[in-house]
């Protein structure tokens, strides 16, 4: 299921016990992002190679997606190896600092998404776009929706259980 959490399913996840919420985040978002990004990079490389002369070709997109993959992988590893185990063990006081860092990194991910949207002209598919280009932009749209739902769930549900919403970073 690659859809943004709708209000009913979002409410259901908000009521999950913390350990179940963490497991949901890992399987619904971390695992999914690890599948999405390599495929988006592959598609982007092909579009840039084949359509480099097209005036609307998203030149530089592959590099942006590779950077996003590296940043997101580092971020998710910190959550999986450090933060989530602290939260699951109930070490809320010690988790507040790492939560603040994660909120800041979420803001960085949002800025990276904005740069990708700029490069792709807000995912505007040219009329003469091939199926690979269309699949690339549809995949980026799904990834964007998933990442925004992921960030929202962590910032506004999981992390609020730790810091009461006082992270210093935007909570959007």
Short mmCIF file of N, CA and C in Angstrom, two decimals:
data_model
loop_
_atom_site.label_atom_id
_atom_site.label_comp_id
_atom_site.label_asym_id
_atom_site.label_seq_id
_atom_site.Cartn_x
_atom_site.Cartn_y
_atom_site.Cartn_z
N UNK A 1 0.85 -1.18 0.00
CA UNK A 1 0.00 0.00 0.00
C UNK A 1 0.88 1.24 0.00
N UNK A 2 0.94 1.93 -1.13
CA UNK A 2 1.77 3.12 -1.25
C UNK A 2 0.90 4.37 -1.29
N UNK A 3 0.14 4.58 -0.29
CA UNK A 3 -0.75 5.74 -0.22
C UNK A 3 -0.41 6.54 1.03
N UNK A 4 -0.70 7.84 0.95
CA UNK A 4 -0.54 8.68 2.13
C UNK A 4 -1.55 8.20 3.16
N UNK A 5 -1.17 8.24 4.42
CA UNK A 5 -2.10 7.84 5.46
C UNK A 5 -3.33 8.73 5.43
N UNK A 6 -4.48 8.13 5.25
CA UNK A 6 -5.72 8.90 5.30
C UNK A 6 -6.10 9.09 6.76
N UNK A 7 -7.01 10.00 7.01
CA UNK A 7 -7.32 10.35 8.40
C UNK A 7 -7.73 9.14 9.23
N UNK A 8 -8.50 8.21 8.66
CA UNK A 8 -8.93 7.05 9.44
C UNK A 8 -7.77 6.13 9.77
N UNK A 9 -6.89 5.84 8.78
CA UNK A 9 -5.75 4.97 9.06
C UNK A 9 -4.72 5.71 9.90
N UNK A 10 -4.62 7.04 9.73
CA UNK A 10 -3.71 7.82 10.55
C UNK A 10 -4.16 7.76 12.01
N UNK A 11 -5.46 7.90 12.24
CA UNK A 11 -5.97 7.83 13.61
C UNK A 11 -5.68 6.46 14.21
N UNK A 12 -5.80 5.43 13.40
CA UNK A 12 -5.52 4.08 13.91
C UNK A 12 -4.06 3.94 14.32
N UNK A 13 -3.16 4.53 13.55
CA UNK A 13 -1.74 4.43 13.91
C UNK A 13 -1.42 5.29 15.12
N UNK A 14 -2.11 6.40 15.29
CA UNK A 14 -1.88 7.27 16.44
C UNK A 14 -2.21 6.56 17.74
N UNK A 15 -3.13 5.61 17.70
CA UNK A 15 -3.55 4.89 18.90
C UNK A 15 -2.71 3.65 19.19
N UNK A 16 -1.80 3.31 18.29
CA UNK A 16 -0.96 2.13 18.51
C UNK A 16 -0.05 2.32 19.72
N UNK A 17 0.22 1.25 20.45
CA UNK A 17 1.26 1.33 21.48
C UNK A 17 2.59 1.70 20.80
N UNK A 18 3.48 2.31 21.54
CA UNK A 18 4.72 2.83 20.98
C UNK A 18 5.51 1.78 20.20
N UNK A 19 5.68 0.59 20.78
CA UNK A 19 6.45 -0.44 20.08
C UNK A 19 5.79 -0.85 18.77
N UNK A 20 4.47 -0.93 18.75
CA UNK A 20 3.74 -1.26 17.51
C UNK A 20 3.85 -0.13 16.50
N UNK A 21 3.81 1.11 16.97
CA UNK A 21 3.97 2.26 16.08
C UNK A 21 5.35 2.24 15.43
N UNK A 22 6.37 1.95 16.21
CA UNK A 22 7.73 1.87 15.67
C UNK A 22 7.80 0.77 14.62
N UNK A 23 7.23 -0.38 14.90
CA UNK A 23 7.24 -1.48 13.93
C UNK A 23 6.51 -1.08 12.65
N UNK A 24 5.40 -0.37 12.79
CA UNK A 24 4.66 0.11 11.63
C UNK A 24 5.55 1.06 10.80
N UNK A 25 6.23 1.97 11.44
CA UNK A 25 7.11 2.91 10.74
C UNK A 25 8.21 2.16 9.99
N UNK A 26 8.78 1.16 10.64
CA UNK A 26 9.86 0.39 10.01
C UNK A 26 9.37 -0.35 8.76
N UNK A 27 8.23 -1.02 8.87
CA UNK A 27 7.76 -1.82 7.73
C UNK A 27 7.06 -0.98 6.67
N UNK A 28 6.28 -0.01 7.08
CA UNK A 28 5.50 0.78 6.12
C UNK A 28 6.33 1.86 5.44
N UNK A 29 7.34 2.39 6.13
CA UNK A 29 8.10 3.49 5.55
C UNK A 29 9.57 3.17 5.31
N UNK A 30 10.30 2.74 6.33
CA UNK A 30 11.73 2.50 6.12
C UNK A 30 11.95 1.44 5.04
N UNK A 31 11.28 0.31 5.14
CA UNK A 31 11.45 -0.74 4.13
C UNK A 31 11.00 -0.27 2.75
N UNK A 32 9.92 0.47 2.70
CA UNK A 32 9.39 0.95 1.42
C UNK A 32 10.36 1.95 0.77
N UNK A 33 10.89 2.89 1.54
CA UNK A 33 11.85 3.85 0.97
C UNK A 33 13.08 3.13 0.43
N UNK A 34 13.50 2.08 1.10
CA UNK A 34 14.68 1.33 0.64
C UNK A 34 14.41 0.62 -0.69
N UNK A 35 13.16 0.34 -0.98
CA UNK A 35 12.78 -0.22 -2.28
C UNK A 35 12.58 0.87 -3.32
N UNK A 36 12.00 1.99 -2.92
CA UNK A 36 11.65 3.04 -3.86
C UNK A 36 12.87 3.73 -4.48
N UNK A 37 13.80 4.12 -3.66
CA UNK A 37 14.88 4.98 -4.16
C UNK A 37 15.79 4.32 -5.19
N UNK A 38 16.22 3.09 -5.03
CA UNK A 38 17.05 2.49 -6.09
C UNK A 38 16.33 2.46 -7.45
N UNK A 39 15.05 2.17 -7.45
CA UNK A 39 14.28 2.14 -8.69
C UNK A 39 14.15 3.56 -9.28
N UNK A 40 13.91 4.55 -8.44
CA UNK A 40 13.83 5.92 -8.93
C UNK A 40 15.16 6.37 -9.52
N UNK A 41 16.25 5.99 -8.89
CA UNK A 41 17.58 6.34 -9.40
C UNK A 41 17.80 5.67 -10.75
N UNK A 42 17.43 4.40 -10.87
CA UNK A 42 17.57 3.69 -12.15
C UNK A 42 16.78 4.37 -13.26
N UNK A 43 15.53 4.71 -12.96
CA UNK A 43 14.69 5.38 -13.95
C UNK A 43 15.26 6.75 -14.32
N UNK A 44 15.71 7.48 -13.32
CA UNK A 44 16.25 8.82 -13.55
C UNK A 44 17.51 8.77 -14.41
N UNK A 45 18.39 7.82 -14.13
CA UNK A 45 19.59 7.67 -14.95
C UNK A 45 19.22 7.46 -16.42
N UNK A 46 18.22 6.62 -16.64
CA UNK A 46 17.78 6.32 -18.01
C UNK A 46 17.19 7.56 -18.68
N UNK A 47 16.32 8.27 -17.98
CA UNK A 47 15.70 9.46 -18.55
C UNK A 47 16.77 10.51 -18.88
N UNK A 48 17.69 10.73 -17.97
CA UNK A 48 18.74 11.72 -18.23
C UNK A 48 19.64 11.30 -19.38
N UNK A 49 19.94 10.01 -19.49
CA UNK A 49 20.81 9.52 -20.57
C UNK A 49 20.10 9.62 -21.92
N UNK A 50 18.84 9.19 -21.98
CA UNK A 50 18.12 9.13 -23.25
C UNK A 50 17.59 10.51 -23.68
N UNK A 51 17.17 11.32 -22.72
CA UNK A 51 16.49 12.57 -23.05
C UNK A 51 17.27 13.81 -22.63
N UNK A 52 18.58 13.69 -22.48
CA UNK A 52 19.41 14.80 -22.03
C UNK A 52 19.25 16.06 -22.86
N UNK A 53 18.93 15.93 -24.15
CA UNK A 53 18.76 17.09 -25.01
C UNK A 53 17.37 17.71 -24.96
N UNK A 54 16.44 17.06 -24.30
CA UNK A 54 15.06 17.58 -24.21
C UNK A 54 15.07 18.79 -23.27
N UNK A 55 14.39 19.87 -23.66
CA UNK A 55 14.41 21.07 -22.81
C UNK A 55 13.83 20.87 -21.42
N UNK A 56 12.97 19.89 -21.23
CA UNK A 56 12.37 19.65 -19.91
C UNK A 56 13.01 18.47 -19.18
N UNK A 57 14.11 17.94 -19.72
CA UNK A 57 14.79 16.83 -19.05
C UNK A 57 15.22 17.27 -17.65
N UNK A 58 14.95 16.45 -16.66
CA UNK A 58 15.30 16.81 -15.27
C UNK A 58 16.80 16.59 -15.00
N UNK A 59 17.63 17.38 -15.65
CA UNK A 59 19.08 17.24 -15.50
C UNK A 59 19.50 17.44 -14.05
N UNK A 60 20.29 16.50 -13.55
CA UNK A 60 20.75 16.56 -12.16
C UNK A 60 19.87 15.79 -11.19
N UNK A 61 18.75 15.28 -11.67
CA UNK A 61 17.82 14.58 -10.80
C UNK A 61 18.44 13.32 -10.20
N UNK A 62 19.19 12.60 -11.01
CA UNK A 62 19.81 11.37 -10.50
C UNK A 62 20.69 11.66 -9.29
N UNK A 63 21.50 12.71 -9.38
CA UNK A 63 22.35 13.09 -8.25
C UNK A 63 21.54 13.48 -7.03
N UNK A 64 20.43 14.19 -7.25
CA UNK A 64 19.58 14.57 -6.12
C UNK A 64 18.98 13.33 -5.45
N UNK A 65 18.54 12.38 -6.26
CA UNK A 65 17.96 11.14 -5.71
C UNK A 65 19.02 10.31 -4.98
N UNK A 66 20.24 10.28 -5.53
CA UNK A 66 21.33 9.57 -4.85
C UNK A 66 21.65 10.22 -3.51
N UNK A 67 21.69 11.56 -3.49
CA UNK A 67 21.93 12.28 -2.24
C UNK A 67 20.80 12.00 -1.24
N UNK A 68 19.56 12.01 -1.72
CA UNK A 68 18.41 11.74 -0.86
C UNK A 68 18.52 10.33 -0.29
N UNK A 69 18.90 9.37 -1.12
CA UNK A 69 19.05 8.00 -0.66
C UNK A 69 20.11 7.90 0.44
N UNK A 70 21.24 8.54 0.24
CA UNK A 70 22.32 8.48 1.24
C UNK A 70 21.88 9.14 2.55
N UNK A 71 21.27 10.32 2.45
CA UNK A 71 20.82 11.03 3.65
C UNK A 71 19.73 10.26 4.39
N UNK A 72 18.79 9.73 3.63
CA UNK A 72 17.69 9.00 4.25
C UNK A 72 18.18 7.70 4.87
N UNK A 73 19.11 7.02 4.21
CA UNK A 73 19.65 5.78 4.77
C UNK A 73 20.37 6.06 6.08
N UNK A 74 21.18 7.12 6.12
CA UNK A 74 21.87 7.51 7.35
C UNK A 74 20.87 7.84 8.45
N UNK A 75 19.85 8.60 8.09
CA UNK A 75 18.81 9.01 9.04
C UNK A 75 18.07 7.78 9.60
N UNK A 76 17.64 6.90 8.71
CA UNK A 76 16.89 5.73 9.16
C UNK A 76 17.76 4.81 10.01
N UNK A 77 19.03 4.70 9.68
CA UNK A 77 19.93 3.86 10.48
C UNK A 77 20.05 4.41 11.89
N UNK A 78 20.14 5.74 12.04
CA UNK A 78 20.21 6.34 13.39
C UNK A 78 18.94 6.05 14.17
N UNK A 79 17.80 6.13 13.48
CA UNK A 79 16.55 5.83 14.17
C UNK A 79 16.50 4.36 14.59
N UNK A 80 16.86 3.48 13.67
CA UNK A 80 16.75 2.05 13.93
C UNK A 80 17.75 1.55 14.98
N UNK A 81 18.96 2.10 14.96
CA UNK A 81 20.01 1.59 15.83
C UNK A 81 20.10 2.31 17.17
N UNK A 82 19.65 3.56 17.22
CA UNK A 82 19.82 4.35 18.45
C UNK A 82 18.47 4.82 19.01
N UNK A 83 17.77 5.64 18.23
CA UNK A 83 16.58 6.32 18.76
C UNK A 83 15.42 5.37 19.06
N UNK A 84 15.03 4.56 18.10
CA UNK A 84 13.87 3.70 18.33
C UNK A 84 14.10 2.73 19.50
N UNK A 85 15.29 2.11 19.62
CA UNK A 85 15.49 1.27 20.82
C UNK A 85 15.38 2.06 22.13
N UNK A 86 15.86 3.32 22.14
CA UNK A 86 15.73 4.14 23.36
C UNK A 86 14.26 4.38 23.69
N UNK A 87 13.50 4.74 22.67
CA UNK A 87 12.08 5.02 22.88
C UNK A 87 11.36 3.74 23.34
N UNK A 88 11.65 2.63 22.69
CA UNK A 88 10.99 1.36 23.03
C UNK A 88 11.30 0.94 24.47
N UNK A 89 12.48 1.29 24.95
CA UNK A 89 12.87 0.94 26.32
C UNK A 89 12.34 1.94 27.35
N UNK A 90 11.69 3.00 26.86
CA UNK A 90 11.14 4.00 27.77
C UNK A 90 12.16 5.00 28.29
N UNK A 91 13.25 5.16 27.58
CA UNK A 91 14.29 6.11 28.01
C UNK A 91 14.00 7.47 27.35
N UNK A 92 12.86 8.05 27.71
CA UNK A 92 12.39 9.27 27.05
C UNK A 92 13.32 10.46 27.28
N UNK A 93 13.81 10.63 28.47
CA UNK A 93 14.68 11.77 28.76
C UNK A 93 15.91 11.80 27.88
N UNK A 94 16.55 10.65 27.74
CA UNK A 94 17.74 10.57 26.90
C UNK A 94 17.40 10.66 25.42
N UNK A 95 16.18 10.35 25.04
CA UNK A 95 15.78 10.35 23.64
C UNK A 95 15.44 11.75 23.13
N UNK A 96 15.21 12.71 24.03
CA UNK A 96 14.79 14.05 23.60
C UNK A 96 15.82 14.72 22.69
N UNK A 97 17.11 14.58 23.00
CA UNK A 97 18.14 15.18 22.15
C UNK A 97 18.16 14.57 20.76
N UNK A 98 18.22 13.23 20.64
CA UNK A 98 18.17 12.62 19.32
C UNK A 98 16.88 12.95 18.55
N UNK A 99 15.76 13.06 19.25
CA UNK A 99 14.51 13.43 18.58
C UNK A 99 14.64 14.81 17.95
N UNK A 100 15.25 15.74 18.65
CA UNK A 100 15.46 17.07 18.10
C UNK A 100 16.29 17.01 16.82
N UNK A 101 17.33 16.18 16.83
CA UNK A 101 18.18 16.02 15.64
C UNK A 101 17.36 15.41 14.49
N UNK A 102 16.53 14.43 14.80
CA UNK A 102 15.71 13.78 13.76
C UNK A 102 14.71 14.78 13.16
N UNK A 103 14.12 15.62 14.01
CA UNK A 103 13.20 16.64 13.49
C UNK A 103 13.92 17.58 12.53
N UNK A 104 15.13 17.96 12.89
CA UNK A 104 15.92 18.84 12.01
C UNK A 104 16.21 18.14 10.68
N UNK A 105 16.59 16.87 10.75
CA UNK A 105 16.85 16.12 9.52
C UNK A 105 15.59 15.95 8.69
N UNK A 106 14.45 15.84 9.33
CA UNK A 106 13.18 15.80 8.59
C UNK A 106 13.00 17.09 7.80
N UNK A 107 13.33 18.22 8.41
CA UNK A 107 13.25 19.49 7.69
C UNK A 107 14.19 19.47 6.48
N UNK A 108 15.38 18.90 6.66
CA UNK A 108 16.33 18.79 5.55
C UNK A 108 15.76 17.92 4.43
N UNK A 109 15.10 16.82 4.80
CA UNK A 109 14.48 15.95 3.79
C UNK A 109 13.41 16.72 3.02
N UNK A 110 12.65 17.55 3.72
CA UNK A 110 11.63 18.36 3.06
C UNK A 110 12.25 19.33 2.07
N UNK A 111 13.38 19.93 2.43
CA UNK A 111 14.08 20.83 1.51
C UNK A 111 14.61 20.07 0.30
N UNK A 112 15.11 18.86 0.51
CA UNK A 112 15.59 18.05 -0.61
C UNK A 112 14.43 17.69 -1.54
N UNK A 113 13.26 17.39 -0.97
CA UNK A 113 12.09 17.12 -1.80
C UNK A 113 11.72 18.35 -2.63
N UNK A 114 11.78 19.53 -2.02
CA UNK A 114 11.48 20.76 -2.76
C UNK A 114 12.44 20.94 -3.93
N UNK A 115 13.72 20.64 -3.72
CA UNK A 115 14.71 20.76 -4.80
C UNK A 115 14.38 19.77 -5.92
N UNK A 116 13.96 18.57 -5.55
CA UNK A 116 13.57 17.58 -6.57
C UNK A 116 12.35 18.09 -7.35
N UNK A 117 11.40 18.67 -6.65
CA UNK A 117 10.22 19.23 -7.33
C UNK A 117 10.62 20.37 -8.26
N UNK A 118 11.58 21.19 -7.85
CA UNK A 118 12.07 22.25 -8.73
C UNK A 118 12.70 21.66 -9.98
N UNK A 119 13.52 20.66 -9.83
CA UNK A 119 14.21 20.03 -10.96
C UNK A 119 13.22 19.40 -11.93
N UNK A 120 12.12 18.87 -11.41
CA UNK A 120 11.13 18.17 -12.24
C UNK A 120 9.97 19.07 -12.66
N UNK A 121 10.11 20.38 -12.44
CA UNK A 121 9.02 21.32 -12.75
C UNK A 121 7.73 20.84 -12.08
N UNK A 122 7.84 20.56 -10.79
CA UNK A 122 6.73 20.09 -9.96
C UNK A 122 6.06 18.85 -10.55
N UNK A 123 6.93 17.94 -11.01
CA UNK A 123 6.49 16.66 -11.58
C UNK A 123 5.57 16.84 -12.78
N UNK A 124 5.83 17.88 -13.56
CA UNK A 124 5.06 18.12 -14.79
C UNK A 124 5.62 17.23 -15.89
N UNK A 125 4.84 16.25 -16.30
CA UNK A 125 5.28 15.30 -17.31
C UNK A 125 5.05 15.92 -18.69
N UNK A 126 6.10 16.04 -19.50
CA UNK A 126 5.92 16.58 -20.86
C UNK A 126 4.98 15.70 -21.67
N UNK A 127 4.26 16.30 -22.61
CA UNK A 127 3.30 15.55 -23.43
C UNK A 127 3.96 14.42 -24.20
N UNK A 128 5.22 14.63 -24.61
CA UNK A 128 5.92 13.62 -25.41
C UNK A 128 6.79 12.69 -24.55
N UNK A 129 6.56 12.66 -23.25
CA UNK A 129 7.38 11.84 -22.35
C UNK A 129 7.16 10.36 -22.61
N UNK A 130 8.26 9.61 -22.56
CA UNK A 130 8.19 8.16 -22.72
C UNK A 130 7.65 7.52 -21.44
N UNK A 131 7.41 6.23 -21.51
CA UNK A 131 6.87 5.50 -20.35
C UNK A 131 7.83 5.52 -19.17
N UNK A 132 9.13 5.50 -19.43
CA UNK A 132 10.11 5.55 -18.34
C UNK A 132 10.02 6.88 -17.61
N UNK A 133 9.91 7.97 -18.35
CA UNK A 133 9.80 9.31 -17.75
C UNK A 133 8.52 9.40 -16.94
N UNK A 134 7.42 8.89 -17.50
CA UNK A 134 6.14 8.90 -16.78
C UNK A 134 6.24 8.08 -15.50
N UNK A 135 6.85 6.90 -15.60
CA UNK A 135 7.00 6.04 -14.41
C UNK A 135 7.88 6.72 -13.36
N UNK A 136 8.92 7.42 -13.81
CA UNK A 136 9.80 8.14 -12.89
C UNK A 136 9.01 9.17 -12.10
N UNK A 137 8.24 10.00 -12.77
CA UNK A 137 7.51 11.06 -12.08
C UNK A 137 6.40 10.51 -11.20
N UNK A 138 5.74 9.43 -11.65
CA UNK A 138 4.72 8.79 -10.80
C UNK A 138 5.38 8.19 -9.56
N UNK A 139 6.55 7.59 -9.74
CA UNK A 139 7.28 7.02 -8.62
C UNK A 139 7.74 8.08 -7.64
N UNK A 140 8.20 9.23 -8.16
CA UNK A 140 8.61 10.32 -7.28
C UNK A 140 7.41 10.85 -6.51
N UNK A 141 6.27 10.95 -7.17
CA UNK A 141 5.06 11.42 -6.48
C UNK A 141 4.70 10.47 -5.32
N UNK A 142 4.75 9.18 -5.58
CA UNK A 142 4.46 8.20 -4.53
C UNK A 142 5.48 8.30 -3.40
N UNK A 143 6.76 8.40 -3.77
CA UNK A 143 7.82 8.54 -2.77
C UNK A 143 7.60 9.80 -1.93
N UNK A 144 7.31 10.91 -2.60
CA UNK A 144 7.07 12.17 -1.88
C UNK A 144 5.91 12.01 -0.89
N UNK A 145 4.80 11.45 -1.36
CA UNK A 145 3.64 11.27 -0.48
C UNK A 145 3.98 10.37 0.70
N UNK A 146 4.71 9.28 0.43
CA UNK A 146 5.11 8.36 1.49
C UNK A 146 6.05 9.05 2.48
N UNK A 147 7.04 9.79 1.96
CA UNK A 147 8.01 10.43 2.86
C UNK A 147 7.32 11.49 3.72
N UNK A 148 6.41 12.25 3.14
CA UNK A 148 5.71 13.26 3.93
C UNK A 148 4.83 12.62 5.00
N UNK A 149 4.17 11.51 4.67
CA UNK A 149 3.36 10.80 5.67
C UNK A 149 4.26 10.22 6.77
N UNK A 150 5.42 9.72 6.38
CA UNK A 150 6.41 9.16 7.30
C UNK A 150 6.87 10.24 8.29
N UNK A 151 7.26 11.38 7.76
CA UNK A 151 7.74 12.48 8.59
C UNK A 151 6.64 12.96 9.52
N UNK A 152 5.43 13.09 8.99
CA UNK A 152 4.30 13.55 9.80
C UNK A 152 4.05 12.59 10.96
N UNK A 153 4.07 11.30 10.68
CA UNK A 153 3.79 10.31 11.71
C UNK A 153 4.87 10.34 12.80
N UNK A 154 6.12 10.44 12.39
CA UNK A 154 7.18 10.50 13.40
C UNK A 154 7.11 11.81 14.19
N UNK A 155 7.07 12.94 13.48
CA UNK A 155 7.09 14.24 14.17
C UNK A 155 5.88 14.45 15.07
N UNK A 156 4.71 14.15 14.55
CA UNK A 156 3.48 14.54 15.24
C UNK A 156 2.89 13.46 16.14
N UNK A 157 3.38 12.23 16.02
CA UNK A 157 2.85 11.17 16.88
C UNK A 157 3.98 10.58 17.72
N UNK A 158 4.92 9.88 17.08
CA UNK A 158 5.96 9.20 17.85
C UNK A 158 6.83 10.17 18.64
N UNK A 159 7.36 11.17 17.98
CA UNK A 159 8.29 12.07 18.67
C UNK A 159 7.57 12.93 19.71
N UNK A 160 6.31 13.24 19.48
CA UNK A 160 5.55 14.01 20.46
C UNK A 160 5.37 13.21 21.75
N UNK A 161 5.39 11.90 21.65
CA UNK A 161 5.33 11.06 22.86
C UNK A 161 6.60 11.22 23.69
N UNK A 162 7.69 11.63 23.04
CA UNK A 162 8.97 11.81 23.73
C UNK A 162 9.14 13.23 24.23
N UNK A 163 8.89 14.21 23.35
CA UNK A 163 9.22 15.60 23.70
C UNK A 163 8.01 16.52 23.82
N UNK A 164 6.82 15.97 23.70
CA UNK A 164 5.62 16.79 23.81
C UNK A 164 5.50 17.83 22.70
N UNK A 165 6.21 17.62 21.61
CA UNK A 165 6.15 18.55 20.48
C UNK A 165 7.15 19.66 20.56
N UNK A 166 8.04 19.62 21.52
CA UNK A 166 9.01 20.70 21.70
C UNK A 166 10.35 20.34 21.07
N UNK A 167 10.39 20.23 19.75
CA UNK A 167 11.61 19.81 19.09
C UNK A 167 12.41 20.94 18.51
N UNK A 168 11.86 22.12 18.41
CA UNK A 168 12.59 23.24 17.85
C UNK A 168 12.55 23.29 16.35
N UNK A 169 12.20 22.21 15.71
CA UNK A 169 12.09 22.19 14.25
C UNK A 169 10.60 22.23 13.90
N UNK A 170 10.33 22.54 12.65
CA UNK A 170 8.92 22.59 12.24
C UNK A 170 8.34 21.19 12.32
N UNK A 171 7.08 21.12 12.56
CA UNK A 171 6.41 19.84 12.78
C UNK A 171 5.44 19.51 11.66
N UNK A 172 5.59 20.13 10.51
CA UNK A 172 4.64 19.96 9.41
C UNK A 172 4.54 18.63 8.81
#
